[in-house]
């Protein structure tokens, strides 16, 4: 049994867009309480196509989590199956509906052992903070990131770049999505995992995100970050989605612990 508790929150906001095409969820395994899956999907493609694509990512995640055995199944294969199944169904939807639905994915899986595995495709990000300091974050599958990688622009120059929304791969594209994986060997007290769409991370430095997570609980942090992103967007904000998971100490001796090591708050 892990010597910590997990607290979590999700936030979702339409921003200044006409339609909500982001989707977000933190899902607890139906049979193993210490197994938790967080998913962010940023849909793209017309009035309803993007939302259908994002919905499909979450549907695939839920269905596959029900069949996943945390003790025996390969977590990387599980995450890869979410990507593959979502991608396939989104492609089939595009053919049948004559739409062009696409979606990003940023998903993290916490196992009872304390390991954390994650996968992402597109420009929705996952951050790992430890006591407010960024340990690692995903690298976007985007045109702007390719410019950074080859030294043509800096990270600072990428902020607000006119081609910041151009992706080099995502779910639903003609080519297979460029899924990238990462593993945290052992979560510990002070660790925080954030998955979010570009409608949120575009308005914060990693230092700001880390400081927020250090000072606030998961629910208050989700609320603060969504509201601050709205403020900084100044009327031009994208859809916003964020999933936060904090690793916190168990209650002191004599204090009552919740029946489950996982609590979740949902903000919309």
Tab-separated table of C-alpha atoms in Angstrom:
chain	number	residue	atom	x	y	z
A	1	UNK	CA	0.000	0.000	0.000
A	2	UNK	CA	1.482	3.401	-0.950
A	3	UNK	CA	2.563	5.582	1.973
A	4	UNK	CA	0.739	8.579	0.580
A	5	UNK	CA	-2.658	9.686	-0.662
A	6	UNK	CA	-3.643	11.014	-4.077
A	7	UNK	CA	-5.789	14.104	-4.490
A	8	UNK	CA	-6.994	15.188	-7.897
A	9	UNK	CA	-9.051	17.770	-9.726
A	10	UNK	CA	-10.046	18.524	-13.279
A	11	UNK	CA	-10.965	21.828	-14.874
A	12	UNK	CA	-12.796	22.488	-18.137
A	13	UNK	CA	-13.769	25.815	-19.727
A	14	UNK	CA	-14.982	26.793	-23.190
A	15	UNK	CA	-12.768	29.891	-23.184
A	16	UNK	CA	-13.782	32.389	-25.846
A	17	UNK	CA	-14.550	29.737	-28.450
A	18	UNK	CA	-18.051	29.055	-29.733
A	19	UNK	CA	-17.778	25.313	-29.072
A	20	UNK	CA	-16.174	23.179	-26.376
A	21	UNK	CA	-13.935	20.612	-28.076
A	22	UNK	CA	-11.695	19.722	-25.106
A	23	UNK	CA	-12.467	16.791	-22.854
A	24	UNK	CA	-10.830	15.792	-19.569
A	25	UNK	CA	-11.260	13.085	-16.941
A	26	UNK	CA	-9.500	11.422	-14.044
A	27	UNK	CA	-10.696	7.835	-13.805
A	28	UNK	CA	-10.312	5.419	-10.920
A	29	UNK	CA	-9.882	1.756	-11.811
A	30	UNK	CA	-13.193	-0.076	-11.180
A	31	UNK	CA	-11.533	-2.806	-9.096
A	32	UNK	CA	-8.181	-1.417	-7.900
A	33	UNK	CA	-8.607	1.850	-5.997
A	34	UNK	CA	-4.895	2.731	-6.138
A	35	UNK	CA	-4.874	2.688	-9.958
A	36	UNK	CA	-5.789	6.041	-11.519
A	37	UNK	CA	-5.868	7.256	-15.131
A	38	UNK	CA	-5.881	10.931	-16.129
A	39	UNK	CA	-6.745	11.960	-19.708
A	40	UNK	CA	-6.829	15.267	-21.581
A	41	UNK	CA	-8.022	15.394	-25.213
A	42	UNK	CA	-8.024	18.586	-27.283
A	43	UNK	CA	-10.353	18.023	-30.233
A	44	UNK	CA	-9.996	19.737	-33.593
A	45	UNK	CA	-12.131	19.765	-36.706
A	46	UNK	CA	-15.204	21.849	-37.305
A	47	UNK	CA	-18.321	22.393	-35.253
A	48	UNK	CA	-18.772	18.853	-33.972
A	49	UNK	CA	-15.858	16.872	-35.397
A	50	UNK	CA	-13.343	17.922	-32.761
A	51	UNK	CA	-15.674	17.204	-29.872
A	52	UNK	CA	-16.476	13.760	-31.288
A	53	UNK	CA	-12.762	13.027	-31.573
A	54	UNK	CA	-12.096	14.095	-27.979
A	55	UNK	CA	-15.119	12.120	-26.782
A	56	UNK	CA	-13.727	9.041	-28.516
A	57	UNK	CA	-10.403	9.373	-26.707
A	58	UNK	CA	-12.166	9.368	-23.340
A	59	UNK	CA	-14.506	6.549	-24.348
A	60	UNK	CA	-11.582	4.366	-25.416
A	61	UNK	CA	-9.742	5.196	-22.191
A	62	UNK	CA	-12.714	4.197	-20.033
A	63	UNK	CA	-13.375	0.962	-21.885
A	64	UNK	CA	-9.747	-0.146	-21.883
A	65	UNK	CA	-9.290	0.765	-18.202
A	66	UNK	CA	-12.149	-1.593	-17.308
A	67	UNK	CA	-10.249	-4.466	-18.934
A	68	UNK	CA	-6.809	-3.454	-17.658
A	69	UNK	CA	-5.209	-5.581	-14.918
A	70	UNK	CA	-2.716	-3.383	-13.008
A	71	UNK	CA	-0.940	-6.442	-11.604
A	72	UNK	CA	-0.241	-8.301	-14.848
A	73	UNK	CA	-0.802	-6.094	-17.904
A	74	UNK	CA	1.893	-3.951	-19.501
A	75	UNK	CA	1.117	-0.279	-18.706
A	76	UNK	CA	2.907	1.046	-21.785
A	77	UNK	CA	0.928	-1.324	-24.009
A	78	UNK	CA	-2.262	-0.224	-22.266
A	79	UNK	CA	-1.570	3.443	-23.029
A	80	UNK	CA	-0.534	2.595	-26.559
A	81	UNK	CA	-3.830	0.742	-27.019
A	82	UNK	CA	-5.748	3.886	-26.022
A	83	UNK	CA	-3.858	5.850	-28.660
A	84	UNK	CA	-4.285	3.213	-31.372
A	85	UNK	CA	-7.952	2.491	-30.727
A	86	UNK	CA	-8.879	6.173	-30.499
A	87	UNK	CA	-6.919	6.955	-33.650
A	88	UNK	CA	-8.560	4.135	-35.594
A	89	UNK	CA	-12.125	5.050	-34.607
A	90	UNK	CA	-11.529	8.751	-35.277
A	91	UNK	CA	-10.217	7.877	-38.746
A	92	UNK	CA	-13.289	5.734	-39.432
A	93	UNK	CA	-15.523	8.574	-38.252
A	94	UNK	CA	-13.785	10.918	-40.672
A	95	UNK	CA	-14.517	8.581	-43.597
A	96	UNK	CA	-18.170	7.992	-42.710
A	97	UNK	CA	-19.052	11.576	-41.763
A	98	UNK	CA	-16.904	13.380	-44.344
A	99	UNK	CA	-15.409	15.430	-41.536
A	100	UNK	CA	-11.810	15.851	-40.470
A	101	UNK	CA	-11.890	15.155	-36.724
A	102	UNK	CA	-8.576	15.118	-34.880
A	103	UNK	CA	-7.514	15.131	-31.256
A	104	UNK	CA	-4.463	15.373	-29.088
A	105	UNK	CA	-4.001	13.081	-26.096
A	106	UNK	CA	-2.128	13.498	-22.833
A	107	UNK	CA	-2.700	10.581	-20.469
A	108	UNK	CA	-1.019	9.444	-17.262
A	109	UNK	CA	-1.502	6.139	-15.439
A	110	UNK	CA	-0.670	5.692	-11.747
A	111	UNK	CA	-0.184	2.085	-10.630
A	112	UNK	CA	-0.606	0.644	-7.117
A	113	UNK	CA	3.181	0.197	-7.008
A	114	UNK	CA	3.641	3.971	-7.239
A	115	UNK	CA	4.908	3.933	-10.814
A	116	UNK	CA	3.484	6.523	-13.187
A	117	UNK	CA	3.415	5.956	-16.954
A	118	UNK	CA	2.298	8.515	-19.493
A	119	UNK	CA	1.753	9.011	-23.209
A	120	UNK	CA	1.059	12.064	-25.333
A	121	UNK	CA	0.488	12.951	-28.975
A	122	UNK	CA	0.080	16.505	-30.254
A	123	UNK	CA	0.535	19.625	-28.159
A	124	UNK	CA	-1.387	18.767	-24.997
A	125	UNK	CA	1.260	18.516	-22.297
A	126	UNK	CA	2.082	16.568	-19.155
A	127	UNK	CA	4.270	18.119	-16.448
A	128	UNK	CA	5.954	16.442	-13.493
A	129	UNK	CA	6.735	18.722	-10.551
A	130	UNK	CA	8.472	17.821	-7.309
A	131	UNK	CA	8.012	20.259	-4.427
A	132	UNK	CA	7.260	22.987	-6.976
A	133	UNK	CA	10.264	22.302	-9.227
A	134	UNK	CA	9.705	20.977	-12.753
A	135	UNK	CA	11.359	17.587	-13.170
A	136	UNK	CA	10.162	16.766	-16.683
A	137	UNK	CA	7.577	17.730	-19.273
A	138	UNK	CA	6.469	16.394	-22.622
A	139	UNK	CA	7.809	17.859	-25.847
A	140	UNK	CA	5.091	19.026	-28.252
A	141	UNK	CA	4.581	17.325	-31.591
A	142	UNK	CA	4.331	20.694	-33.321
A	143	UNK	CA	5.955	22.794	-36.020
A	144	UNK	CA	7.118	25.357	-33.466
A	145	UNK	CA	8.765	22.632	-31.368
A	146	UNK	CA	10.634	21.470	-34.479
A	147	UNK	CA	11.962	25.028	-34.874
A	148	UNK	CA	13.147	24.951	-31.255
A	149	UNK	CA	14.784	21.553	-31.726
A	150	UNK	CA	16.818	22.708	-34.706
A	151	UNK	CA	17.858	25.934	-32.990
A	152	UNK	CA	15.949	28.362	-35.205
A	153	UNK	CA	14.015	29.880	-32.303
A	154	UNK	CA	14.233	29.763	-28.499
A	155	UNK	CA	11.591	28.578	-26.026
A	156	UNK	CA	10.927	32.232	-25.222
A	157	UNK	CA	10.475	33.127	-28.898
A	158	UNK	CA	8.021	30.235	-29.304
A	159	UNK	CA	5.515	31.912	-26.974
A	160	UNK	CA	2.851	33.529	-29.137
A	161	UNK	CA	4.404	32.249	-32.394
A	162	UNK	CA	1.926	32.658	-35.301
A	163	UNK	CA	2.244	28.951	-36.198
A	164	UNK	CA	1.933	27.700	-32.634
A	165	UNK	CA	-1.204	25.695	-33.474
A	166	UNK	CA	0.360	23.728	-36.347
A	167	UNK	CA	0.842	20.096	-35.313
A	168	UNK	CA	3.111	17.551	-36.960
A	169	UNK	CA	1.023	14.661	-35.626
A	170	UNK	CA	-2.108	13.839	-33.623
A	171	UNK	CA	-4.916	11.295	-33.432
A	172	UNK	CA	-7.043	11.082	-36.566
A	173	UNK	CA	-4.343	12.208	-38.991
A	174	UNK	CA	-3.528	10.147	-42.088
A	175	UNK	CA	-0.212	9.040	-40.621
A	176	UNK	CA	0.060	7.100	-37.372
A	177	UNK	CA	0.228	9.470	-34.382
A	178	UNK	CA	3.732	10.145	-32.986
A	179	UNK	CA	2.991	8.861	-29.470
A	180	UNK	CA	5.747	9.544	-26.921
A	181	UNK	CA	6.060	7.684	-23.609
A	182	UNK	CA	7.624	8.442	-20.229
A	183	UNK	CA	7.900	6.627	-16.896
A	184	UNK	CA	8.284	7.898	-13.346
A	185	UNK	CA	9.779	5.006	-11.400
A	186	UNK	CA	8.256	5.890	-8.035
A	187	UNK	CA	5.904	8.667	-7.038
A	188	UNK	CA	6.489	10.216	-3.629
A	189	UNK	CA	5.047	12.913	-1.412
A	190	UNK	CA	5.591	16.292	-3.083
A	191	UNK	CA	5.107	15.002	-6.636
A	192	UNK	CA	2.485	16.621	-8.864
A	193	UNK	CA	1.357	15.534	-12.327
A	194	UNK	CA	-0.458	18.006	-14.577
A	195	UNK	CA	-1.981	17.187	-17.969
A	196	UNK	CA	-3.411	20.146	-19.870
A	197	UNK	CA	-4.320	21.487	-23.300
A	198	UNK	CA	-2.567	24.412	-24.938
A	199	UNK	CA	-5.493	26.604	-23.931
A	200	UNK	CA	-3.985	26.487	-20.448
A	201	UNK	CA	-0.224	25.964	-20.692
A	202	UNK	CA	0.226	28.750	-23.259
A	203	UNK	CA	-0.361	31.317	-20.490
A	204	UNK	CA	2.065	30.041	-17.861
A	205	UNK	CA	5.748	29.413	-17.395
A	206	UNK	CA	6.729	26.109	-15.772
A	207	UNK	CA	7.868	28.117	-12.754
A	208	UNK	CA	4.385	29.618	-12.358
A	209	UNK	CA	2.739	26.229	-12.630
A	210	UNK	CA	5.138	24.739	-10.093
A	211	UNK	CA	4.660	27.561	-7.591
A	212	UNK	CA	0.884	27.290	-7.920
A	213	UNK	CA	0.955	23.569	-7.249
A	214	UNK	CA	3.276	24.051	-4.291
A	215	UNK	CA	0.985	26.600	-2.649
A	216	UNK	CA	-2.482	25.241	-3.442
A	217	UNK	CA	-4.393	21.989	-3.248
A	218	UNK	CA	-5.508	20.273	-6.446
A	219	UNK	CA	-9.006	21.781	-6.529
A	220	UNK	CA	-7.904	25.333	-5.726
A	221	UNK	CA	-5.000	25.085	-8.186
A	222	UNK	CA	-7.295	23.952	-11.009
A	223	UNK	CA	-9.691	26.797	-10.310
A	224	UNK	CA	-6.902	29.389	-10.046
A	225	UNK	CA	-5.130	28.292	-13.236
A	226	UNK	CA	-8.304	28.198	-15.316
A	227	UNK	CA	-9.343	31.647	-14.096
A	228	UNK	CA	-5.870	33.115	-14.601
A	229	UNK	CA	-5.655	31.671	-18.122
A	230	UNK	CA	-9.010	33.284	-18.900
A	231	UNK	CA	-7.746	36.598	-17.564
A	232	UNK	CA	-4.496	36.459	-19.533
A	233	UNK	CA	-6.269	35.432	-22.748
A	234	UNK	CA	-8.003	38.819	-22.674
A	235	UNK	CA	-10.965	37.722	-24.755
A	236	UNK	CA	-9.056	35.493	-27.165
A	237	UNK	CA	-8.788	32.272	-25.211
A	238	UNK	CA	-8.981	28.714	-26.523
A	239	UNK	CA	-10.821	25.835	-24.848
A	240	UNK	CA	-9.157	24.970	-21.535
A	241	UNK	CA	-8.733	21.550	-19.934
A	242	UNK	CA	-6.528	20.461	-17.050
A	243	UNK	CA	-6.121	17.348	-14.904
A	244	UNK	CA	-4.098	17.610	-11.689
A	245	UNK	CA	-2.871	14.788	-9.475
A	246	UNK	CA	-1.057	15.591	-6.227
A	247	UNK	CA	0.809	13.113	-4.034
A	248	UNK	CA	0.275	14.132	-0.423
A	249	UNK	CA	1.241	12.738	2.979
A	250	UNK	CA	-1.061	10.454	4.879
A	251	UNK	CA	-2.880	11.883	7.873
A	252	UNK	CA	-0.999	12.099	11.145
A	253	UNK	CA	-1.549	9.300	13.684
A	254	UNK	CA	-4.994	9.639	15.228
A	255	UNK	CA	-6.460	11.476	12.256
A	256	UNK	CA	-8.984	9.685	10.086
A	257	UNK	CA	-8.016	8.775	6.526
A	258	UNK	CA	-10.580	8.555	3.697
A	259	UNK	CA	-11.765	5.059	2.753
A	260	UNK	CA	-10.065	5.437	-0.620
A	261	UNK	CA	-6.506	6.746	-1.178
A	262	UNK	CA	-7.887	8.835	-4.059
A	263	UNK	CA	-10.156	11.865	-4.040
A	264	UNK	CA	-11.333	13.764	-7.091
A	265	UNK	CA	-12.897	17.192	-7.595
A	266	UNK	CA	-14.345	18.173	-10.953
A	267	UNK	CA	-14.624	21.817	-11.940
A	268	UNK	CA	-16.452	23.046	-15.052
